[in-house]
PDB file of C-alpha atoms and ligand atoms in Angstrom:
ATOM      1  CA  UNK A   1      -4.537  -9.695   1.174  1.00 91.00           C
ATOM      2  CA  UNK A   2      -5.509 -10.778  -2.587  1.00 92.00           C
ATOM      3  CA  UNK A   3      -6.228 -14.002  -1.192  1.00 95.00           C
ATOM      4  CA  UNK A   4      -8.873 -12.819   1.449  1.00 96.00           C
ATOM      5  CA  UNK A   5     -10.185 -10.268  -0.877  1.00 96.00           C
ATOM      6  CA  UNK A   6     -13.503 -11.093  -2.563  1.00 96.00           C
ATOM      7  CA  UNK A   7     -13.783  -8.580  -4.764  1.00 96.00           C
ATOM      8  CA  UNK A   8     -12.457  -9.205  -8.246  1.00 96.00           C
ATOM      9  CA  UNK A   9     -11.566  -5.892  -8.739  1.00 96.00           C
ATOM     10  CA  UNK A  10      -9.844  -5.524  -4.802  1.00 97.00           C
ATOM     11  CA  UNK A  11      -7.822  -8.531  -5.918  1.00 97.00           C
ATOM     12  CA  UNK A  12      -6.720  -7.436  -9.215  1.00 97.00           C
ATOM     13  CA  UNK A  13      -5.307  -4.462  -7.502  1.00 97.00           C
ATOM     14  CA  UNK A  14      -3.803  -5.974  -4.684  1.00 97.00           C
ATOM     15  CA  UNK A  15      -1.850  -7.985  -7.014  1.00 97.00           C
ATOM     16  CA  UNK A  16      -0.909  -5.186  -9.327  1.00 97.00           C
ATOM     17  CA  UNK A  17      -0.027  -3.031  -6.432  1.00 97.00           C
ATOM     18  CA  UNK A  18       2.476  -6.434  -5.254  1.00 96.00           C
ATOM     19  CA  UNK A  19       4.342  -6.092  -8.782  1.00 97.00           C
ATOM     20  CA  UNK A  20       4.571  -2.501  -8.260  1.00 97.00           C
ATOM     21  CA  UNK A  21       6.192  -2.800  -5.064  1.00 96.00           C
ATOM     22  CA  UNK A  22       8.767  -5.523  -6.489  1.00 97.00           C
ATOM     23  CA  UNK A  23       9.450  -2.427  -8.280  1.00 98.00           C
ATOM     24  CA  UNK A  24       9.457  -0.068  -5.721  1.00 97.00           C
ATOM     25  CA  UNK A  25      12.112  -1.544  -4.232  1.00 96.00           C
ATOM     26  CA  UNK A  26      14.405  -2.078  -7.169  1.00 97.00           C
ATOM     27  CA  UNK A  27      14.282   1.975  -6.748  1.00 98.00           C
ATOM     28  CA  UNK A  28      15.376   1.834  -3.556  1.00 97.00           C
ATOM     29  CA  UNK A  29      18.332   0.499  -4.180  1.00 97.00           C
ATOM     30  CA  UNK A  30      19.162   2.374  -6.976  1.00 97.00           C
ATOM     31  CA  UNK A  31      18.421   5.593  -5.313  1.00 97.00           C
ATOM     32  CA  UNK A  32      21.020   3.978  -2.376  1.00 97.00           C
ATOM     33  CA  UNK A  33      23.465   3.489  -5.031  1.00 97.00           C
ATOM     34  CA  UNK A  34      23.283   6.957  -6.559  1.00 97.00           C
ATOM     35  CA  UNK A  35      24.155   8.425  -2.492  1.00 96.00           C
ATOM     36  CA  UNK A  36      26.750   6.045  -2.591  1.00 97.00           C
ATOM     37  CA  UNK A  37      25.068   3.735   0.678  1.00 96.00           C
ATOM     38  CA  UNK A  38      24.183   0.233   0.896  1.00 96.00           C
ATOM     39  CA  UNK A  39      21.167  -0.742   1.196  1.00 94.00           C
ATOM     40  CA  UNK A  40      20.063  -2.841   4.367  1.00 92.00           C
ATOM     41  CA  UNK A  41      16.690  -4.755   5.774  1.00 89.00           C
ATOM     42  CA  UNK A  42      15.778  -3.233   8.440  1.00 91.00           C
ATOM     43  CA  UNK A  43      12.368  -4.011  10.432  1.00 94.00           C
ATOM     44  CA  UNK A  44       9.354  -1.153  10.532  1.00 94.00           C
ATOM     45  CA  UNK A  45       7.815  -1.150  13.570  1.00 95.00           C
ATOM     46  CA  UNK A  46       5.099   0.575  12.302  1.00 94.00           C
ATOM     47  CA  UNK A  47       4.366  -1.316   9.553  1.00 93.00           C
ATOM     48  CA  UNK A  48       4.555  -4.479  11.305  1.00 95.00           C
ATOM     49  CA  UNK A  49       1.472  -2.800  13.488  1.00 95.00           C
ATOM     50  CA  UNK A  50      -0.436  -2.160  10.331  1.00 94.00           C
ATOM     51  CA  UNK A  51      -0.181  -5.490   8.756  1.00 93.00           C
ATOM     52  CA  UNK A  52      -1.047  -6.634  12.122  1.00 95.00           C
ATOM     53  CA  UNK A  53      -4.095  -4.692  12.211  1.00 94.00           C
ATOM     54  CA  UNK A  54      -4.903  -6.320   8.287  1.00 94.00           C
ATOM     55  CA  UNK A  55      -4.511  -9.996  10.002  1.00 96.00           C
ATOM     56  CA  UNK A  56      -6.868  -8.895  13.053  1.00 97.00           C
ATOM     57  CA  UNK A  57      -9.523  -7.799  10.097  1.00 96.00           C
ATOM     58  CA  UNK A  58      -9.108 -11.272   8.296  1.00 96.00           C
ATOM     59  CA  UNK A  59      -9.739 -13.060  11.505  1.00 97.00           C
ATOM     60  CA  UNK A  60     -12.635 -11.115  12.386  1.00 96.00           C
ATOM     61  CA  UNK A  61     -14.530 -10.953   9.077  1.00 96.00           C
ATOM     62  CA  UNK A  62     -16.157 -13.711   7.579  1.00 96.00           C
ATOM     63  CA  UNK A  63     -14.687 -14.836   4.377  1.00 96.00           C
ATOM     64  CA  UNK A  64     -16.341 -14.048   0.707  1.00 96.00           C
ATOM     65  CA  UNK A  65     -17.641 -10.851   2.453  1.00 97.00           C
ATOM     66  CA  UNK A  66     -17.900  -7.206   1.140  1.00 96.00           C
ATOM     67  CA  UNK A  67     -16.932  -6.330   4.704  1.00 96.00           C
ATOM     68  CA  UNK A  68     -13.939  -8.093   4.966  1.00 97.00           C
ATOM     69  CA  UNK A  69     -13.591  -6.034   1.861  1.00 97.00           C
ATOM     70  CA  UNK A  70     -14.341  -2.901   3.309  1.00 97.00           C
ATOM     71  CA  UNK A  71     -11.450  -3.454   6.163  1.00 97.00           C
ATOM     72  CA  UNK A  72      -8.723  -4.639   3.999  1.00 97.00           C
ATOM     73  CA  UNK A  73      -9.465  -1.517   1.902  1.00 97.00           C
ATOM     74  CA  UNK A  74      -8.988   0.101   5.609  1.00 97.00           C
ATOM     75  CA  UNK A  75      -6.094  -1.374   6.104  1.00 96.00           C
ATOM     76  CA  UNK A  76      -4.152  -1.307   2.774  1.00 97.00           C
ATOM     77  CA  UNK A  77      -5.003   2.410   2.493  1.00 98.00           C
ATOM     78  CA  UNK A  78      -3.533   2.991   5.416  1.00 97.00           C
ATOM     79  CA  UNK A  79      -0.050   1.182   4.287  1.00 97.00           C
ATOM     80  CA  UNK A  80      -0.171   3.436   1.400  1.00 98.00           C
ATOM     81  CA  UNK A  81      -0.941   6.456   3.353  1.00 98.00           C
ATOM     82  CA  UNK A  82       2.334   5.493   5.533  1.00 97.00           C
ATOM     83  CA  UNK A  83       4.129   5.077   2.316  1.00 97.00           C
ATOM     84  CA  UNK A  84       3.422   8.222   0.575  1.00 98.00           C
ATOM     85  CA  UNK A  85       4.453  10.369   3.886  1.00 98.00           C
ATOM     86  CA  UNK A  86       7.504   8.499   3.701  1.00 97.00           C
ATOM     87  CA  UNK A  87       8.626   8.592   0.396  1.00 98.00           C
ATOM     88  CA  UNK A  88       7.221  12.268   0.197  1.00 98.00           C
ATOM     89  CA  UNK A  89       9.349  13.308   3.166  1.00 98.00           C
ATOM     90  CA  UNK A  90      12.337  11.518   1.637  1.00 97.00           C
ATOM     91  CA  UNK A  91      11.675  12.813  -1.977  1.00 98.00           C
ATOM     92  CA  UNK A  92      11.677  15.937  -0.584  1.00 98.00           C
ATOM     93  CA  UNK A  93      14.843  15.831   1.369  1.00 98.00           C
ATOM     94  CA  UNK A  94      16.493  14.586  -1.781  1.00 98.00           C
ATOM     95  CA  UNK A  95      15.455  17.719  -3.205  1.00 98.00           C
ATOM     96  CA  UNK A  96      17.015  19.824  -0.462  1.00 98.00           C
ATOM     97  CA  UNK A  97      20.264  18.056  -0.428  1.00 97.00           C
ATOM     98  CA  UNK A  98      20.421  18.421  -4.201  1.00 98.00           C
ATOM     99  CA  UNK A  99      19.901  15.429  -5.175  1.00 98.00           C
ATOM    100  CA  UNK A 100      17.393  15.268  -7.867  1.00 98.00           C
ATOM    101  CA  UNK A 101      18.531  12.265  -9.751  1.00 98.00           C
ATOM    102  CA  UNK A 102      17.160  10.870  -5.962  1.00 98.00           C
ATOM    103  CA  UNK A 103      14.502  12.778  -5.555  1.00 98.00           C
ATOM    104  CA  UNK A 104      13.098  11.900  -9.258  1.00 98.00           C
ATOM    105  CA  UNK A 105      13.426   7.964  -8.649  1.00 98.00           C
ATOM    106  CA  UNK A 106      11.537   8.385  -5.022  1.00 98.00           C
ATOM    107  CA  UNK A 107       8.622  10.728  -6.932  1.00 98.00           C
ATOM    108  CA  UNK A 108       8.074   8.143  -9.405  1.00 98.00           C
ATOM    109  CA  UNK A 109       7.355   5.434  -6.826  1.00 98.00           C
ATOM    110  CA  UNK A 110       5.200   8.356  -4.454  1.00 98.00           C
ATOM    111  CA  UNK A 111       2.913   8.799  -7.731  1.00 98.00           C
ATOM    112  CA  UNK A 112       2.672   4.845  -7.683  1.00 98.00           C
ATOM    113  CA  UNK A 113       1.714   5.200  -3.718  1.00 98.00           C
ATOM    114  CA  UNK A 114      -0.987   7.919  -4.385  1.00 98.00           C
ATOM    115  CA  UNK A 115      -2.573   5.980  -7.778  1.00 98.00           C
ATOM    116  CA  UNK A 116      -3.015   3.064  -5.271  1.00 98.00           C
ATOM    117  CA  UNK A 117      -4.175   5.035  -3.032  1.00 98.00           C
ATOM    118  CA  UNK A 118      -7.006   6.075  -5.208  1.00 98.00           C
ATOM    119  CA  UNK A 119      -7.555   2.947  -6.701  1.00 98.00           C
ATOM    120  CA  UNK A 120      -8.487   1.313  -3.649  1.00 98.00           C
ATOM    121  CA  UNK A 121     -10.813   4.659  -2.724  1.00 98.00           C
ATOM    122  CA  UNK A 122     -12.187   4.365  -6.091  1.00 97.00           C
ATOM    123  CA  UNK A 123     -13.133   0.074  -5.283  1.00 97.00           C
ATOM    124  CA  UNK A 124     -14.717   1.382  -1.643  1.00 97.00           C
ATOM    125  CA  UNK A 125     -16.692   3.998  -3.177  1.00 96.00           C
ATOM    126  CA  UNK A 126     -17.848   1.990  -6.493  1.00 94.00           C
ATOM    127  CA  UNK A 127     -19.073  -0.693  -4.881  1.00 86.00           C
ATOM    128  CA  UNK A 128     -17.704  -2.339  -1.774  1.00 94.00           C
ATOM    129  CA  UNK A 129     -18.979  -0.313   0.637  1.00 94.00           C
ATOM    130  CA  UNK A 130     -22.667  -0.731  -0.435  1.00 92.00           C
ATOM    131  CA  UNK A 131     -22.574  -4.042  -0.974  1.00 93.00           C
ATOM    132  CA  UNK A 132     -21.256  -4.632   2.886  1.00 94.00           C
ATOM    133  CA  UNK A 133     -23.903  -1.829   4.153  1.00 93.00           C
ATOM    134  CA  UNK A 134     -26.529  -4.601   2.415  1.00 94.00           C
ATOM    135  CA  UNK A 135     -24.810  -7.460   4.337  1.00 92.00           C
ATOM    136  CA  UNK A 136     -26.413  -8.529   7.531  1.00 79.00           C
ATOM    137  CA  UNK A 137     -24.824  -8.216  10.589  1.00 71.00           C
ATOM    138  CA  UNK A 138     -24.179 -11.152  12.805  1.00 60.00           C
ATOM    139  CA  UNK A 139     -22.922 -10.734  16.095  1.00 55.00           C
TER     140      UNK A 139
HETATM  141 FE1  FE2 B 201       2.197   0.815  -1.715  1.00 88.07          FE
END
């Protein structure tokens, strides 16, 4: 998505967000280790539908476009907004079971989720989604 992104801004924090996922997932299997599991792969259906849906906005937007911008905002935010239920939920269930050392490591990364969140809302509202309302349309 950094590579079909035109802003410089959009990219920057696509590829910041990338490292921070690297990161994310280190977590992961530490918080694994700390319940005593192993960690596995396993396939997300759901995500596999977003990303989908980011490919479908690449194809259809033209490239070096604010709109192109304006859906892969769409689409990463709502990756993030998948993420932060999830690792809310789980954070949260940590905390139930008693688990805080668990429930601290899955917080960190859900404050991570939300400041991309923002980010990204902060990029739309600063100055992607003018600049594509002053692109023409061609269809
Ligand atoms: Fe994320």
């Amino acid at each position: 998505m950094s590579k079909a992104a035109t802003s410089p801004e959009l990219k920057r924090a696509f590829l910041d967000h990338l490292e921070e996922t690297k990161v994310h997932v280190t977590r992961l299997e530490q918080a694994f280790e700390l319940m005593g599991e192993k960690p596995r792969a396993k396939k997300c259906d759901a995500m596999e539908g977003i990303t989908k849906e980011g490919e479908g906005i690449i194809e259809e937007t033209e490239k070096g476009t604010a709109t192109r911008d304006v859906g892969l905002i769409l689409a990463a935010q709502k990756v993030e907004h998948y993420e932060i239920s999830t690792y809310g939920g789980l954070a949260q269930l940590a905390r139930t079971l008693g688990r805080n050392e668990v429930a601290e490591i899955l917080a960190t990364t859900l404050e991570e989720e939300k400041n991309a969140d923002s980010l990204l809302t902060g990029i739309a509202e600063n100055n992607v989604n003018y600049d594509a309302s002053e692109e023409e349309e061609d269809d």
